[in-house]
Tab-separated table of C-alpha atoms in Angstrom:
chain	number	residue	atom	x	y	z
A	1	UNK	CA	0.000	0.000	0.000
A	2	UNK	CA	1.061	3.553	-0.504
A	3	UNK	CA	2.563	5.609	2.308
A	4	UNK	CA	-0.602	7.727	2.258
A	5	UNK	CA	-2.657	4.686	3.323
A	6	UNK	CA	-0.197	3.827	6.109
A	7	UNK	CA	-0.273	7.420	7.375
A	8	UNK	CA	-4.076	7.295	7.345
A	9	UNK	CA	-3.995	4.103	9.477
A	10	UNK	CA	-1.688	5.823	12.017
A	11	UNK	CA	-4.104	8.744	12.299
A	12	UNK	CA	-7.099	6.392	12.441
A	13	UNK	CA	-5.555	4.617	15.451
A	14	UNK	CA	-4.790	7.931	17.172
A	15	UNK	CA	-8.432	8.940	16.799
A	16	UNK	CA	-9.963	5.575	17.696
A	17	UNK	CA	-7.760	5.273	20.790
A	18	UNK	CA	-9.388	8.473	22.092
A	19	UNK	CA	-12.746	6.670	22.210
A	20	UNK	CA	-13.686	4.366	25.103
A	21	UNK	CA	-12.784	1.092	23.398
A	22	UNK	CA	-10.620	-1.915	24.209
A	23	UNK	CA	-7.466	-0.552	22.556
A	24	UNK	CA	-7.824	2.643	24.600
A	25	UNK	CA	-8.416	0.624	27.797
A	26	UNK	CA	-5.187	-1.276	27.199
A	27	UNK	CA	-3.234	1.936	26.691
A	28	UNK	CA	-1.338	0.739	23.625
A	29	UNK	CA	0.493	3.083	21.295
A	30	UNK	CA	1.363	2.443	17.652
A	31	UNK	CA	5.103	2.922	17.184
A	32	UNK	CA	5.679	1.651	13.641
A	33	UNK	CA	3.703	0.649	10.582
A	34	UNK	CA	4.804	-0.478	7.144
A	35	UNK	CA	3.144	-2.621	4.533
A	36	UNK	CA	2.987	-6.107	6.029
A	37	UNK	CA	4.095	-5.156	9.550
A	38	UNK	CA	2.924	-3.143	12.556
A	39	UNK	CA	4.330	-2.536	16.041
A	40	UNK	CA	2.761	-1.302	19.268
A	41	UNK	CA	4.108	-0.325	22.678
A	42	UNK	CA	2.476	-1.008	26.048
A	43	UNK	CA	3.654	0.425	29.370
A	44	UNK	CA	2.608	-2.237	31.888
A	45	UNK	CA	0.589	-0.937	34.840
A	46	UNK	CA	-1.284	-2.697	37.612
A	47	UNK	CA	-4.430	-3.054	35.492
A	48	UNK	CA	-2.466	-5.281	33.086
A	49	UNK	CA	-1.221	-7.655	35.804
A	50	UNK	CA	-2.429	-10.872	37.352
A	51	UNK	CA	-2.382	-11.727	41.072
A	52	UNK	CA	1.348	-12.490	40.817
A	53	UNK	CA	2.218	-8.964	39.664
A	54	UNK	CA	3.150	-10.002	36.142
A	55	UNK	CA	1.403	-9.279	32.846
A	56	UNK	CA	-1.806	-11.280	32.480
A	57	UNK	CA	-1.743	-13.762	29.595
A	58	UNK	CA	-4.927	-12.237	28.185
A	59	UNK	CA	-3.174	-8.884	27.832
A	60	UNK	CA	-0.281	-10.523	25.977
A	61	UNK	CA	-2.753	-12.295	23.676
A	62	UNK	CA	-4.648	-9.038	23.086
A	63	UNK	CA	-1.618	-6.959	22.127
A	64	UNK	CA	-0.448	-9.783	19.868
A	65	UNK	CA	-3.841	-9.887	18.149
A	66	UNK	CA	-3.899	-6.099	17.739
A	67	UNK	CA	-0.404	-6.028	16.195
A	68	UNK	CA	-1.141	-8.933	13.850
A	69	UNK	CA	-4.597	-7.622	12.931
A	70	UNK	CA	-3.182	-4.191	12.146
A	71	UNK	CA	-0.729	-5.884	9.802
A	72	UNK	CA	-3.768	-6.978	7.769
A	73	UNK	CA	-5.042	-3.399	7.652
A	74	UNK	CA	-1.815	-2.343	5.923
A	75	UNK	CA	-3.007	-4.437	2.982
A	76	UNK	CA	-6.224	-2.407	2.867
A	77	UNK	CA	-8.361	-5.268	4.212
A	78	UNK	CA	-10.947	-5.349	7.008
A	79	UNK	CA	-10.674	-8.578	8.947
A	80	UNK	CA	-11.945	-10.686	11.836
A	81	UNK	CA	-9.832	-13.168	13.768
A	82	UNK	CA	-10.452	-16.810	12.840
A	83	UNK	CA	-7.901	-18.368	15.166
A	84	UNK	CA	-5.082	-17.301	17.439
A	85	UNK	CA	-2.332	-19.566	18.731
A	86	UNK	CA	-0.045	-18.186	21.389
A	87	UNK	CA	3.066	-19.564	23.063
A	88	UNK	CA	4.080	-17.886	26.315
A	89	UNK	CA	7.845	-18.005	26.774
A	90	UNK	CA	8.435	-15.697	29.741
A	91	UNK	CA	6.579	-12.995	31.608
A	92	UNK	CA	7.272	-9.416	32.581
A	93	UNK	CA	6.449	-7.376	35.710
A	94	UNK	CA	4.505	-4.203	36.328
A	95	UNK	CA	6.514	-1.187	35.170
A	96	UNK	CA	8.001	-2.871	32.115
A	97	UNK	CA	7.490	-1.620	28.561
A	98	UNK	CA	6.455	-4.212	25.988
A	99	UNK	CA	6.658	-4.118	22.203
A	100	UNK	CA	4.264	-6.231	20.119
A	101	UNK	CA	5.189	-6.749	16.463
A	102	UNK	CA	2.901	-8.272	13.837
A	103	UNK	CA	4.172	-9.535	10.504
A	104	UNK	CA	2.432	-10.841	7.398
A	105	UNK	CA	3.064	-14.485	6.517
A	106	UNK	CA	0.633	-14.905	3.609
A	107	UNK	CA	-2.412	-13.279	2.073
A	108	UNK	CA	-5.018	-15.030	-0.036
A	109	UNK	CA	-8.419	-14.066	-1.401
A	110	UNK	CA	-10.227	-14.712	1.877
A	111	UNK	CA	-7.628	-15.497	4.580
A	112	UNK	CA	-4.546	-13.672	5.836
A	113	UNK	CA	-1.984	-15.415	8.054
A	114	UNK	CA	0.318	-13.550	10.413
A	115	UNK	CA	2.983	-14.016	13.068
A	116	UNK	CA	3.362	-11.938	16.206
A	117	UNK	CA	6.108	-11.493	18.768
A	118	UNK	CA	6.149	-9.598	22.049
A	119	UNK	CA	9.410	-8.351	23.566
A	120	UNK	CA	10.308	-6.580	26.797
A	121	UNK	CA	12.562	-3.519	26.963
A	122	UNK	CA	15.668	-5.739	27.056
A	123	UNK	CA	14.512	-7.302	23.760
A	124	UNK	CA	13.809	-10.630	25.485
A	125	UNK	CA	11.172	-12.653	23.667
A	126	UNK	CA	8.030	-13.089	25.779
A	127	UNK	CA	5.467	-14.411	23.293
A	128	UNK	CA	5.293	-15.981	19.837
A	129	UNK	CA	1.862	-16.105	18.222
A	130	UNK	CA	0.226	-17.004	14.934
A	131	UNK	CA	-3.200	-15.970	13.727
A	132	UNK	CA	-5.505	-16.371	10.760
A	133	UNK	CA	-7.884	-13.599	9.744
A	134	UNK	CA	-10.941	-13.744	7.499
A	135	UNK	CA	-11.164	-10.842	5.047
A	136	UNK	CA	-14.561	-9.146	5.428
A	137	UNK	CA	-13.984	-6.287	2.984
A	138	UNK	CA	-11.785	-3.284	2.408
A	139	UNK	CA	-10.165	-1.053	5.005
A	140	UNK	CA	-9.586	2.127	3.083
A	141	UNK	CA	-10.001	5.809	3.874
A	142	UNK	CA	-13.186	6.087	1.810
A	143	UNK	CA	-14.725	3.133	3.696
A	144	UNK	CA	-13.908	4.534	7.175
A	145	UNK	CA	-13.994	8.336	7.040
């Protein structure tokens, strides 16, 4: 996709994260986007943690899904998650800063496959995930003004 489309996605996320939605609740911030890849940052606070004081697995799955799903948007496609497989490698405590990166694996007429990774601020791998997304239509500026 053209840089104009990628810039529009960045601005779309800035606007949508002002609304009371799940992405806003999480407190994620887009830090990079290119065709076929997207990255987000999350500063871990108490609301992201489990009873042990480490990041809840559901939060790690969510930021993985957001990064991988956004990767699909770079192709100009609206999607819904079909499946998500996640492998937890290590955890991270409150106060850490996580980076979730989604990357395109393949794109067909109806299904897009992606890979996601989550790292802590020391670049230690926390999560590896894979997801499949069903294409529901287009995700272009004219479709989502």
